[in-house]
CSV table of N, CA and C in Angstrom, one decimal:
chain,number,residue,atom,x,y,z
A,165,MET,N,83.9,75.2,87.5
A,165,MET,CA,83.8,76.3,88.4
A,165,MET,C,85.2,76.7,88.9
A,166,GLN,N,86.0,75.7,89.1
A,166,GLN,CA,87.3,76.0,89.7
A,166,GLN,C,88.2,76.8,88.8
A,167,ILE,N,88.0,76.6,87.5
A,167,ILE,CA,88.8,77.4,86.5
A,167,ILE,C,88.2,78.7,86.2
A,168,ALA,N,86.9,78.9,86.5
A,168,ALA,CA,86.2,80.1,86.1
A,168,ALA,C,86.8,81.3,86.9
A,169,ILE,N,87.1,81.1,88.2
A,169,ILE,CA,87.5,82.2,89.0
A,169,ILE,C,88.8,82.8,88.6
A,170,PRO,N,89.9,82.0,88.3
A,170,PRO,CA,91.1,82.6,87.8
A,170,PRO,C,90.9,83.2,86.5
A,171,ILE,N,90.1,82.7,85.6
A,171,ILE,CA,89.9,83.3,84.3
A,171,ILE,C,89.2,84.7,84.5
A,172,LEU,N,88.2,84.8,85.3
A,172,LEU,CA,87.5,86.0,85.6
A,172,LEU,C,88.5,87.0,86.2
A,173,PHE,N,89.4,86.5,87.1
A,173,PHE,CA,90.4,87.4,87.7
A,173,PHE,C,91.4,87.9,86.7
A,174,ALA,N,91.7,87.1,85.7
A,174,ALA,CA,92.6,87.5,84.6
A,174,ALA,C,92.0,88.5,83.7
A,175,VAL,N,90.7,88.3,83.4
A,175,VAL,CA,90.0,89.3,82.6
A,175,VAL,C,89.9,90.6,83.3
A,176,GLY,N,89.6,90.6,84.6
A,176,GLY,CA,89.5,91.8,85.4
A,176,GLY,C,90.9,92.5,85.5
A,177,GLY,N,92.0,91.7,85.6
A,177,GLY,CA,93.3,92.3,85.6
A,177,GLY,C,93.7,92.9,84.3
A,178,LEU,N,93.3,92.3,83.2
A,178,LEU,CA,93.5,92.9,81.9
A,178,LEU,C,92.7,94.2,81.7
A,179,THR,N,91.5,94.2,82.2
A,179,THR,CA,90.7,95.4,82.1
A,179,THR,C,91.4,96.5,82.9
A,180,VAL,N,91.8,96.2,84.1
A,180,VAL,CA,92.5,97.2,84.9
A,180,VAL,C,93.8,97.7,84.3
A,181,VAL,N,94.5,96.8,83.6
A,181,VAL,CA,95.8,97.3,82.9
A,181,VAL,C,95.4,98.2,81.8
A,182,VAL,N,94.4,97.9,81.0
A,182,VAL,CA,94.0,98.7,79.9
A,182,VAL,C,93.6,100.1,80.4
A,183,PHE,N,92.8,100.1,81.5
A,183,PHE,CA,92.3,101.4,82.0
A,183,PHE,C,93.5,102.2,82.5
A,184,GLY,N,94.5,101.5,83.2
A,184,GLY,CA,95.6,102.2,83.7
A,184,GLY,C,96.5,102.8,82.6
A,185,ILE,N,96.7,102.0,81.5
A,185,ILE,CA,97.5,102.5,80.4
A,185,ILE,C,96.8,103.7,79.8
A,186,ARG,N,95.5,103.6,79.7
A,186,ARG,CA,94.7,104.7,79.1
A,186,ARG,C,94.9,106.0,79.9
A,187,LEU,N,94.9,105.9,81.3
A,187,LEU,CA,95.2,107.1,82.1
A,187,LEU,C,96.6,107.6,82.0
A,188,VAL,N,97.6,106.6,82.0
A,188,VAL,CA,99.0,107.0,82.0
A,188,VAL,C,99.3,107.8,80.7
A,189,PHE,N,98.9,107.3,79.6
A,189,PHE,CA,99.2,108.0,78.3
A,189,PHE,C,98.2,108.9,77.8
A,190,ASN,N,97.2,109.2,78.7
A,190,ASN,CA,96.1,110.1,78.4
A,190,ASN,C,95.4,109.8,77.0
A,191,ILE,N,95.2,108.6,76.8
A,191,ILE,CA,94.6,108.2,75.5
A,191,ILE,C,93.1,108.6,75.5
A,192,GLY,N,92.8,109.3,74.5
A,192,GLY,CA,91.4,109.8,74.4
A,192,GLY,C,91.1,110.9,75.4
A,193,GLY,N,92.2,111.5,76.0
A,193,GLY,CA,92.0,112.6,77.0
A,193,GLY,C,91.4,112.1,78.3
A,194,ALA,N,91.6,110.8,78.6
A,194,ALA,CA,91.0,110.2,79.8
A,194,ALA,C,91.4,110.9,81.0
A,195,ALA,N,92.7,111.1,81.2
A,195,ALA,CA,93.2,111.7,82.4
A,195,ALA,C,92.7,113.2,82.5
A,196,ASP,N,92.7,113.9,81.4
A,196,ASP,CA,92.1,115.2,81.4
A,196,ASP,C,90.7,115.3,81.8
A,197,THR,N,89.9,114.3,81.2
A,197,THR,CA,88.5,114.3,81.5
A,197,THR,C,88.2,114.0,83.0
A,198,TYR,N,88.9,113.0,83.5
A,198,TYR,CA,88.7,112.6,84.9
A,198,TYR,C,89.1,113.8,85.8
A,199,ALA,N,90.2,114.5,85.5
A,199,ALA,CA,90.7,115.6,86.3
A,199,ALA,C,89.6,116.8,86.3
A,200,ALA,N,89.1,117.0,85.1
A,200,ALA,CA,88.1,118.1,84.9
A,200,ALA,C,86.8,117.7,85.7
A,201,LYS,N,86.4,116.5,85.6
A,201,LYS,CA,85.2,116.0,86.4
A,201,LYS,C,85.4,116.2,87.9
A,202,ALA,N,86.6,115.8,88.4
A,202,ALA,CA,86.9,115.9,89.8
A,202,ALA,C,87.0,117.3,90.3
A,203,ARG,N,87.5,118.2,89.4
A,203,ARG,CA,87.6,119.6,89.8
A,203,ARG,C,86.2,120.2,89.9
A,204,ALA,N,85.3,119.9,88.9
A,204,ALA,CA,83.9,120.4,88.9
A,204,ALA,C,83.2,119.8,90.1
A,205,ARG,N,83.4,118.6,90.5
A,205,ARG,CA,82.7,118.0,91.6
A,205,ARG,C,83.2,118.7,92.9
A,206,SER,N,84.5,118.9,93.0
A,206,SER,CA,85.1,119.6,94.1
A,206,SER,C,84.5,121.0,94.3
A,207,GLU,N,84.3,121.7,93.2
A,207,GLU,CA,83.8,123.1,93.2
A,207,GLU,C,82.3,123.1,93.6
A,208,ARG,N,81.5,122.1,93.1
A,208,ARG,CA,80.1,122.0,93.5
A,208,ARG,C,80.0,121.7,95.0
A,209,ILE,N,80.8,120.8,95.5
A,209,ILE,CA,80.8,120.4,97.0
A,209,ILE,C,81.2,121.7,97.8
A,210,TYR,N,82.3,122.4,97.4
A,210,TYR,CA,82.7,123.5,98.1
A,210,TYR,C,81.6,124.6,98.1
A,211,THR,N,81.0,124.8,97.0
A,211,THR,CA,79.9,125.8,96.9
A,211,THR,C,78.7,125.4,97.8
A,212,ARG,N,78.4,124.1,97.8
A,212,ARG,CA,77.2,123.7,98.5
A,212,ARG,C,77.5,123.8,100.0
A,213,LEU,N,78.7,123.4,100.4
A,213,LEU,CA,79.0,123.4,101.9
A,213,LEU,C,79.3,124.8,102.4
A,214,SER,N,79.9,125.7,101.6
A,214,SER,CA,80.3,127.0,102.2
A,214,SER,C,79.3,128.1,101.8
A,215,GLY,N,78.5,127.9,100.7
A,215,GLY,CA,77.6,128.9,100.3
A,215,GLY,C,78.3,130.0,99.5
A,216,LYS,N,79.6,129.8,99.3
A,216,LYS,CA,80.3,130.9,98.5
A,216,LYS,C,80.5,130.4,97.1
A,217,ASP,N,80.8,131.4,96.2
A,217,ASP,CA,81.1,131.0,94.8
A,217,ASP,C,82.4,130.4,94.7
A,218,SER,N,82.6,129.8,93.5
A,218,SER,CA,83.9,129.0,93.3
A,218,SER,C,85.1,130.0,93.0
A,219,LEU,N,84.8,131.3,92.8
A,219,LEU,CA,85.9,132.2,92.7
A,219,LEU,C,86.8,132.4,93.9
A,220,THR,N,86.1,132.1,95.1
A,220,THR,CA,86.8,132.3,96.3
A,220,THR,C,87.3,130.9,96.9
A,221,MET,N,87.2,129.9,96.0
A,221,MET,CA,87.7,128.6,96.5
A,221,MET,C,89.2,128.5,96.7
A,222,PRO,N,89.6,128.0,97.8
A,222,PRO,CA,91.1,128.0,98.0
A,222,PRO,C,91.8,127.0,97.0
A,223,SER,N,93.0,127.3,96.7
A,223,SER,CA,93.7,126.5,95.7
A,223,SER,C,94.1,125.1,96.3
A,224,VAL,N,94.0,124.9,97.6
A,224,VAL,CA,94.3,123.7,98.2
A,224,VAL,C,93.4,122.6,97.7
A,225,GLY,N,92.2,122.9,97.4
A,225,GLY,CA,91.2,122.0,96.9
A,225,GLY,C,91.5,121.4,95.5
A,226,HIS,N,92.4,122.1,94.8
A,226,HIS,CA,92.7,121.6,93.4
A,226,HIS,C,94.0,120.9,93.4
A,227,ARG,N,94.7,120.7,94.5
A,227,ARG,CA,96.0,120.2,94.5
A,227,ARG,C,96.1,118.7,94.0
A,228,GLY,N,95.1,117.9,94.4
A,228,GLY,CA,95.1,116.5,94.0
A,228,GLY,C,94.3,116.2,92.8
A,229,LEU,N,93.8,117.3,92.1
A,229,LEU,CA,92.9,117.1,91.0
A,229,LEU,C,93.5,117.4,89.6
A,230,THR,N,94.8,117.2,89.5
A,230,THR,CA,95.5,117.6,88.3
A,230,THR,C,95.5,116.3,87.4
A,231,THR,N,95.8,116.6,86.1
A,231,THR,CA,96.0,115.5,85.1
A,231,THR,C,97.1,114.6,85.5
A,232,THR,N,98.2,115.2,86.0
A,232,THR,CA,99.4,114.4,86.5
A,232,THR,C,99.0,113.4,87.6
A,233,ASN,N,98.2,113.9,88.5
A,233,ASN,CA,97.7,113.0,89.6
A,233,ASN,C,97.0,111.8,89.0
A,234,PHE,N,96.1,112.0,88.0
A,234,PHE,CA,95.4,110.9,87.4
A,234,PHE,C,96.3,110.0,86.6
A,235,ARG,N,97.4,110.5,86.1
A,235,ARG,CA,98.4,109.7,85.4
A,235,ARG,C,99.1,108.8,86.4
A,236,PHE,N,99.4,109.4,87.6
A,236,PHE,CA,100.0,108.5,88.6
A,236,PHE,C,99.1,107.4,89.1
A,237,ARG,N,97.8,107.8,89.2
A,237,ARG,CA,96.8,106.7,89.5
A,237,ARG,C,96.8,105.7,88.4
A,238,GLY,N,97.0,106.1,87.2
A,238,GLY,CA,97.0,105.1,86.1
A,238,GLY,C,98.2,104.1,86.2
A,239,VAL,N,99.3,104.6,86.7
A,239,VAL,CA,100.5,103.8,86.9
A,239,VAL,C,100.1,102.7,88.0
A,240,GLY,N,99.4,103.2,89.1
A,240,GLY,CA,99.0,102.3,90.1
A,240,GLY,C,98.0,101.2,89.6
A,241,PHE,N,97.1,101.7,88.8
A,241,PHE,CA,96.1,100.7,88.2
A,241,PHE,C,96.8,99.7,87.3
A,242,THR,N,97.8,100.2,86.5
A,242,THR,CA,98.5,99.3,85.6
A,242,THR,C,99.3,98.2,86.4
A,243,PHE,N,100.0,98.6,87.5
A,243,PHE,CA,100.7,97.6,88.3
A,243,PHE,C,99.7,96.7,89.0
A,244,ALA,N,98.6,97.2,89.5
A,244,ALA,CA,97.7,96.3,90.2
A,244,ALA,C,97.1,95.3,89.2
A,245,GLY,N,96.8,95.8,88.0
A,245,GLY,CA,96.3,94.8,87.0
A,245,GLY,C,97.3,93.8,86.6
A,246,LEU,N,98.6,94.2,86.5
A,246,LEU,CA,99.6,93.2,86.2
A,246,LEU,C,99.7,92.2,87.3
A,247,ILE,N,99.7,92.6,88.5
A,247,ILE,CA,99.7,91.7,89.6
A,247,ILE,C,98.5,90.7,89.6
A,248,MET,N,97.4,91.2,89.2
A,248,MET,CA,96.2,90.4,89.1
A,248,MET,C,96.4,89.3,88.0
A,249,LEU,N,96.9,89.8,86.8
A,249,LEU,CA,97.2,88.9,85.7
A,249,LEU,C,98.2,87.8,86.1
A,250,ILE,N,99.3,88.2,86.7
A,250,ILE,CA,100.3,87.2,87.1
A,250,ILE,C,99.7,86.2,88.1
A,251,ALA,N,99.0,86.7,89.1
A,251,ALA,CA,98.4,85.8,90.1
A,251,ALA,C,97.4,84.8,89.5
A,252,SER,N,96.6,85.3,88.6
A,252,SER,CA,95.6,84.4,87.9
A,252,SER,C,96.3,83.4,87.0
A,253,THR,N,97.4,83.8,86.3
A,253,THR,CA,98.1,82.9,85.5
A,253,THR,C,98.8,81.8,86.4
A,254,PHE,N,99.3,82.3,87.6
A,254,PHE,CA,99.9,81.3,88.5
A,254,PHE,C,98.9,80.3,89.0
A,255,LEU,N,97.6,80.8,89.3
A,255,LEU,CA,96.6,79.9,89.7
A,255,LEU,C,96.2,78.9,88.7
A,256,LEU,N,96.1,79.4,87.4
A,256,LEU,CA,95.8,78.5,86.3
A,256,LEU,C,96.8,77.4,86.1
A,257,VAL,N,98.1,77.8,86.2
A,257,VAL,CA,99.2,76.8,86.0
A,257,VAL,C,99.2,75.8,87.2
A,258,LEU,N,98.9,76.2,88.4
A,258,LEU,CA,98.9,75.3,89.5
A,258,LEU,C,97.7,74.3,89.4
A,259,ARG,N,96.6,74.7,88.8
A,259,ARG,CA,95.5,73.8,88.7
A,259,ARG,C,95.6,72.7,87.6
A,260,HIS,N,96.6,72.9,86.7
A,260,HIS,CA,96.7,71.9,85.7
A,260,HIS,C,98.1,71.2,85.7
């Protein structure tokens, strides 16, 4: 049981790194897809709350919903995953 937690942490870190790299390099259109989904969700929420159509939606709502923003998030995910991998490796080395 003591070794299972660092191994699960390493697997989680590796998963986060892969997801981050996928966003950074837009592999399979991941960043584009997430940006489009976020824009559509933002428009639905704006329409629901204001009762207006999306043609009158202010451009401020789209500022953080670009593909570039999701690529930056991918960089953050990649670094967080690398830190998780390094920490879990360190824990595994310390236990043996």
